Amino acid sequence: MAPPTPKRSVAGTIVTAIPALFLAFDVGIKLADIPPVRESFARLGYPEASGPALGLLEGLCLAAYLAPWTSVLGAILLTGYLGGAVATHLRVGDPLLTHTLFPVYVGALLWGGIFLREERLRALVPLRRS
């Protein structure tokens, strides 16, 4: 398979960096176990002390996503993680576009970055013009 073009590779790296930086920040604040995170977990119906454990899980999934040889596996794991966030926000009645669907936006960027960078994924999921 042909490697991605330089423009596609740069675009893929940029699109990958956007959700990766957000998720890295999210991991950091969960591991820091700061009061706003504890309050947020309580509001969402989770034990206040569950932040660090979820931060560790999210961090491991993010590491798998950022490693080139496991990036697709990491994206699959993060998709499941983000799906849980969607369900949580939907369950508590958070606003649809800003809170409930935000993890969907992050997931779309995760997959978009890999799609631009990974020729094997483009071969598996070809997008065609009619």
Coordinates of N, CA and C in Angstrom, one line a residue:
M1 N 0.8 -1.2 0.0 CA 0.0 0.0 0.0 C 0.9 1.2 0.0
A2 N 0.4 2.2 -0.7 CA 1.2 3.5 -0.8 C 1.1 4.3 0.5
P3 N 2.2 4.9 0.9 CA 2.1 5.7 2.1 C 1.2 7.0 1.9
P4 N 0.7 7.6 2.9 CA -0.1 8.8 2.7 C 0.8 9.9 2.1
T5 N 0.1 10.8 1.4 CA 0.8 11.9 0.8 C 1.3 12.8 1.9
P6 N 2.3 13.7 1.7 CA 2.7 14.6 2.8 C 1.6 15.5 3.3
K7 N 0.8 16.0 2.4 CA -0.3 16.8 2.9 C -1.3 16.1 3.8
R8 N -1.6 14.9 3.3 CA -2.5 14.0 4.1 C -1.9 13.6 5.4
S9 N -0.7 13.4 5.5 CA 0.0 13.0 6.7 C 0.0 14.1 7.7
V10 N 0.3 15.4 7.2 CA 0.3 16.5 8.1 C -1.1 16.8 8.6
A11 N -2.1 16.7 7.7 CA -3.5 16.9 8.1 C -3.9 15.9 9.1
G12 N -3.5 14.7 8.9 CA -3.8 13.6 9.9 C -3.2 13.8 11.2
T13 N -2.0 14.3 11.2 CA -1.3 14.6 12.5 C -2.0 15.7 13.2
I14 N -2.4 16.8 12.5 CA -3.1 17.9 13.2 C -4.5 17.4 13.7
V15 N -5.2 16.7 12.9 CA -6.5 16.2 13.3 C -6.4 15.3 14.5
T16 N -5.3 14.5 14.5 CA -5.1 13.6 15.6 C -4.7 14.4 16.9
A17 N -4.0 15.4 16.8 CA -3.5 16.2 17.9 C -4.6 16.9 18.7
I18 N -5.7 17.3 17.9 CA -6.8 18.0 18.6 C -7.4 17.2 19.7
P19 N -8.0 16.0 19.4 CA -8.6 15.2 20.4 C -7.6 14.7 21.4
A20 N -6.4 14.4 20.9 CA -5.4 13.8 21.8 C -5.0 14.8 22.9
L21 N -4.9 16.1 22.6 CA -4.6 17.1 23.6 C -5.7 17.3 24.6
F22 N -6.9 17.3 24.0 CA -8.1 17.4 24.9 C -8.1 16.2 25.9
L23 N -8.0 15.0 25.3 CA -8.0 13.8 26.2 C -6.9 13.8 27.2
A24 N -5.7 14.2 26.8 CA -4.6 14.3 27.7 C -4.9 15.2 28.9
F25 N -5.5 16.4 28.6 CA -5.9 17.3 29.6 C -6.9 16.6 30.6
D26 N -7.9 15.9 30.0 CA -8.9 15.3 30.7 C -8.3 14.2 31.7
V27 N -7.4 13.4 31.1 CA -6.7 12.5 31.9 C -6.0 13.2 33.1
G28 N -5.3 14.2 32.8 CA -4.5 14.9 33.9 C -5.4 15.4 35.0
I29 N -6.5 16.0 34.7 CA -7.4 16.6 35.8 C -8.0 15.4 36.5
K30 N -8.3 14.3 35.9 CA -8.9 13.2 36.6 C -7.8 12.6 37.6
L31 N -6.6 12.5 37.1 CA -5.5 11.9 37.9 C -5.2 12.9 39.1
A32 N -5.3 14.2 38.8 CA -5.0 15.2 39.9 C -6.1 15.1 41.0
D33 N -7.2 14.6 40.7 CA -8.3 14.4 41.7 C -8.7 15.8 42.3
I34 N -8.9 16.8 41.5 CA -9.2 18.1 42.0 C -10.7 18.2 42.3
P35 N -11.1 19.2 43.2 CA -12.5 19.3 43.6 C -13.5 19.5 42.5
P36 N -13.2 20.3 41.4 CA -14.2 20.3 40.4 C -14.5 19.0 39.7
V37 N -13.5 18.2 39.6 CA -13.7 16.8 39.0 C -14.6 16.0 39.9
R38 N -14.3 16.0 41.2 CA -15.1 15.3 42.2 C -16.5 15.7 42.2
E39 N -16.7 17.1 42.1 CA -18.1 17.6 42.1 C -18.8 17.2 40.8
S40 N -18.1 17.2 39.7 CA -18.7 16.7 38.4 C -19.1 15.3 38.4
F41 N -18.2 14.4 39.0 CA -18.5 13.0 39.1 C -19.8 12.8 40.0
A42 N -19.9 13.6 41.1 CA -21.0 13.4 42.0 C -22.3 13.9 41.2
R43 N -22.2 15.0 40.4 CA -23.4 15.5 39.7 C -23.8 14.4 38.6
L44 N -22.9 13.7 38.1 CA -23.2 12.7 37.1 C -23.6 11.4 37.6
G45 N -23.6 11.3 39.0 CA -24.0 10.0 39.6 C -22.9 9.0 39.8
Y46 N -21.7 9.4 39.7 CA -20.6 8.4 39.9 C -19.9 8.7 41.3
P47 N -19.3 7.7 41.9 CA -18.6 8.0 43.2 C -17.6 9.1 42.9
E48 N -17.5 10.0 43.9 CA -16.5 11.1 43.7 C -15.1 10.7 43.6
A49 N -14.8 9.6 44.2 CA -13.4 9.1 44.1 C -13.0 8.3 42.9
S50 N -13.9 8.2 41.9 CA -13.7 7.3 40.8 C -12.9 8.0 39.7
G51 N -12.6 9.3 39.8 CA -11.9 10.1 38.9 C -10.5 9.5 38.5
P52 N -9.6 9.2 39.5 CA -8.3 8.7 39.1 C -8.4 7.4 38.4
A53 N -9.3 6.5 38.8 CA -9.4 5.2 38.1 C -9.8 5.4 36.7
L54 N -10.8 6.2 36.4 CA -11.2 6.5 35.1 C -10.2 7.2 34.3
G55 N -9.4 8.1 35.0 CA -8.3 8.8 34.3 C -7.2 7.9 33.8
L56 N -6.9 6.9 34.7 CA -5.9 5.9 34.3 C -6.4 5.0 33.1
L57 N -7.7 4.6 33.2 CA -8.2 3.9 32.0 C -8.2 4.7 30.7
E58 N -8.6 5.9 30.8 CA -8.6 6.8 29.7 C -7.2 7.0 29.2
G59 N -6.2 7.2 30.1 CA -4.8 7.4 29.7 C -4.3 6.2 29.0
L60 N -4.6 5.0 29.4 CA -4.1 3.8 28.8 C -4.7 3.7 27.3
C61 N -6.0 4.0 27.2 CA -6.6 4.0 25.9 C -6.0 5.0 25.0
L62 N -5.7 6.2 25.5 CA -5.0 7.3 24.8 C -3.6 6.9 24.4
A63 N -2.9 6.2 25.2 CA -1.6 5.8 24.9 C -1.6 4.8 23.7
A64 N -2.6 3.9 23.8 CA -2.8 2.9 22.7 C -3.1 3.6 21.4
Y65 N -3.9 4.7 21.5 CA -4.3 5.5 20.3 C -3.0 6.2 19.7
L66 N -2.2 6.7 20.5 CA -1.1 7.5 20.1 C 0.1 6.6 19.6
A67 N 0.2 5.4 20.0 CA 1.2 4.5 19.5 C 0.8 4.0 18.0
P68 N 1.7 4.3 17.1 CA 1.3 4.0 15.7 C 0.8 2.5 15.5
W69 N 1.5 1.6 16.1 CA 1.2 0.2 15.9 C -0.1 -0.3 16.6
T70 N -0.7 0.5 17.5 CA -1.9 0.2 18.2 C -3.0 1.3 18.0
S71 N -2.8 2.2 17.1 CA -3.7 3.4 17.0 C -5.1 3.0 16.7
V72 N -5.4 2.0 15.9 CA -6.8 1.6 15.6 C -7.4 1.0 16.8
L73 N -6.7 0.1 17.5 CA -7.2 -0.5 18.7 C -7.5 0.6 19.7
G74 N -6.6 1.6 19.9 CA -6.8 2.7 20.8 C -8.0 3.5 20.4
A75 N -8.3 3.7 19.1 CA -9.5 4.4 18.7 C -10.7 3.6 19.0
I76 N -10.7 2.3 18.9 CA -11.8 1.5 19.2 C -12.1 1.6 20.7
L77 N -11.1 1.4 21.5 CA -11.2 1.5 23.0 C -11.7 2.9 23.4
L78 N -11.2 4.0 22.8 CA -11.7 5.3 23.1 C -13.1 5.5 22.7
T79 N -13.5 4.9 21.6 CA -14.9 5.0 21.1 C -15.8 4.4 22.1
G80 N -15.5 3.3 22.7 CA -16.3 2.7 23.8 C -16.3 3.6 25.0
Y81 N -15.2 4.2 25.4 CA -15.1 5.1 26.6 C -16.0 6.3 26.3
L82 N -15.9 6.9 25.1 CA -16.6 8.1 24.8 C -18.1 7.8 24.7
G83 N -18.5 6.6 24.3 CA -19.9 6.2 24.2 C -20.5 6.1 25.6
G84 N -19.7 5.7 26.6 CA -20.1 5.8 28.0 C -20.4 7.2 28.5
A85 N -19.5 8.1 28.0 CA -19.7 9.5 28.3 C -21.0 10.1 27.7
V86 N -21.3 9.7 26.5 CA -22.6 10.1 25.9 C -23.8 9.6 26.7
A87 N -23.7 8.3 27.0 CA -24.8 7.7 27.8 C -25.0 8.4 29.1
T88 N -23.9 8.8 29.8 CA -24.0 9.4 31.1 C -24.6 10.8 31.0
H89 N -24.2 11.6 30.0 CA -24.7 12.9 29.8 C -26.2 12.9 29.4
L90 N -26.6 11.9 28.6 CA -27.9 11.7 28.2 C -28.8 11.3 29.4
R91 N -28.3 10.5 30.2 CA -29.0 10.0 31.4 C -29.3 11.1 32.4
V92 N -28.4 12.1 32.6 CA -28.6 13.2 33.5 C -29.3 14.4 32.9
G93 N -29.6 14.3 31.6 CA -30.3 15.4 30.9 C -29.5 16.6 30.6
D94 N -28.2 16.4 30.4 CA -27.4 17.5 30.0 C -27.8 18.0 28.6
P95 N -27.4 19.3 28.2 CA -27.8 19.8 26.9 C -27.2 18.9 25.8
L96 N -28.0 18.7 24.7 CA -27.6 17.8 23.7 C -26.4 18.2 22.9
L97 N -26.3 19.4 22.3 CA -25.3 19.8 21.4 C -23.9 20.0 22.1
T98 N -24.0 20.6 23.3 CA -22.8 21.0 24.0 C -22.2 19.9 24.9
H99 N -23.0 19.1 25.6 CA -22.5 18.2 26.5 C -22.6 16.7 26.0
T100 N -23.9 16.4 25.7 CA -24.1 15.0 25.3 C -23.4 14.6 24.1
L101 N -23.4 15.4 23.0 CA -22.7 15.0 21.8 C -21.3 15.4 21.7
F102 N -20.7 16.1 22.7 CA -19.3 16.5 22.7 C -18.4 15.3 22.5
P103 N -18.6 14.1 23.2 CA -17.8 13.0 23.0 C -17.9 12.4 21.6
V104 N -19.0 12.6 20.9 CA -19.1 12.2 19.5 C -18.2 13.0 18.7
Y105 N -18.1 14.3 18.9 CA -17.2 15.2 18.2 C -15.8 14.7 18.4
V106 N -15.4 14.4 19.6 CA -14.1 14.0 19.9 C -13.8 12.7 19.1
G107 N -14.7 11.7 19.2 CA -14.6 10.5 18.5 C -14.4 10.6 17.0
A108 N -15.2 11.6 16.4 CA -15.1 11.8 15.0 C -13.7 12.3 14.6
L109 N -13.1 13.2 15.5 CA -11.8 13.7 15.2 C -10.8 12.5 15.4
L110 N -11.0 11.7 16.4 CA -10.0 10.5 16.6 C -10.0 9.7 15.3
W111 N -11.1 9.3 14.8 CA -11.2 8.5 13.6 C -10.8 9.2 12.4
G112 N -11.1 10.5 12.3 CA -10.7 11.3 11.1 C -9.2 11.4 11.0
G113 N -8.5 11.5 12.2 CA -7.0 11.6 12.2 C -6.4 10.3 11.7
I114 N -6.9 9.2 12.2 CA -6.4 7.9 11.7 C -6.7 7.7 10.3
F115 N -7.9 8.0 9.9 CA -8.3 7.8 8.5 C -7.3 8.6 7.5
L116 N -6.9 9.8 7.9 CA -6.0 10.5 7.1 C -4.6 9.9 7.1
R117 N -4.2 9.4 8.2 CA -2.8 8.9 8.3 C -2.6 7.4 7.9
E118 N -3.7 6.6 8.0 CA -3.5 5.2 7.9 C -4.1 4.7 6.6
E119 N -3.2 4.3 5.7 CA -3.7 3.8 4.4 C -4.5 2.5 4.5
R120 N -4.1 1.6 5.5 CA -4.9 0.4 5.7 C -6.3 0.6 6.1
L121 N -6.6 1.7 6.9 CA -7.9 2.0 7.3 C -8.7 2.5 6.1
R122 N -8.1 3.4 5.3 CA -8.7 3.9 4.1 C -9.1 2.8 3.1
A123 N -8.2 1.7 3.0 CA -8.5 0.6 2.2 C -9.7 -0.2 2.7
L124 N -9.8 -0.3 4.1 CA -10.9 -1.0 4.7 C -12.2 -0.3 4.6
V125 N -12.2 1.0 4.7 CA -13.4 1.9 4.6 C -13.2 2.9 3.5
P126 N -13.4 2.5 2.3 CA -13.1 3.4 1.2 C -14.3 4.4 1.1
L127 N -13.9 5.7 1.0 CA -14.9 6.7 0.7 C -14.8 7.0 -0.8
R128 N -15.9 6.9 -1.5 CA -15.9 7.1 -3.0 C -16.8 8.2 -3.4
R129 N -16.4 8.9 -4.4 CA -17.2 9.9 -5.0 C -18.1 9.3 -6.1
S130 N -19.4 9.7 -6.2 CA -20.2 9.1 -7.2 C -20.1 9.8 -8.5

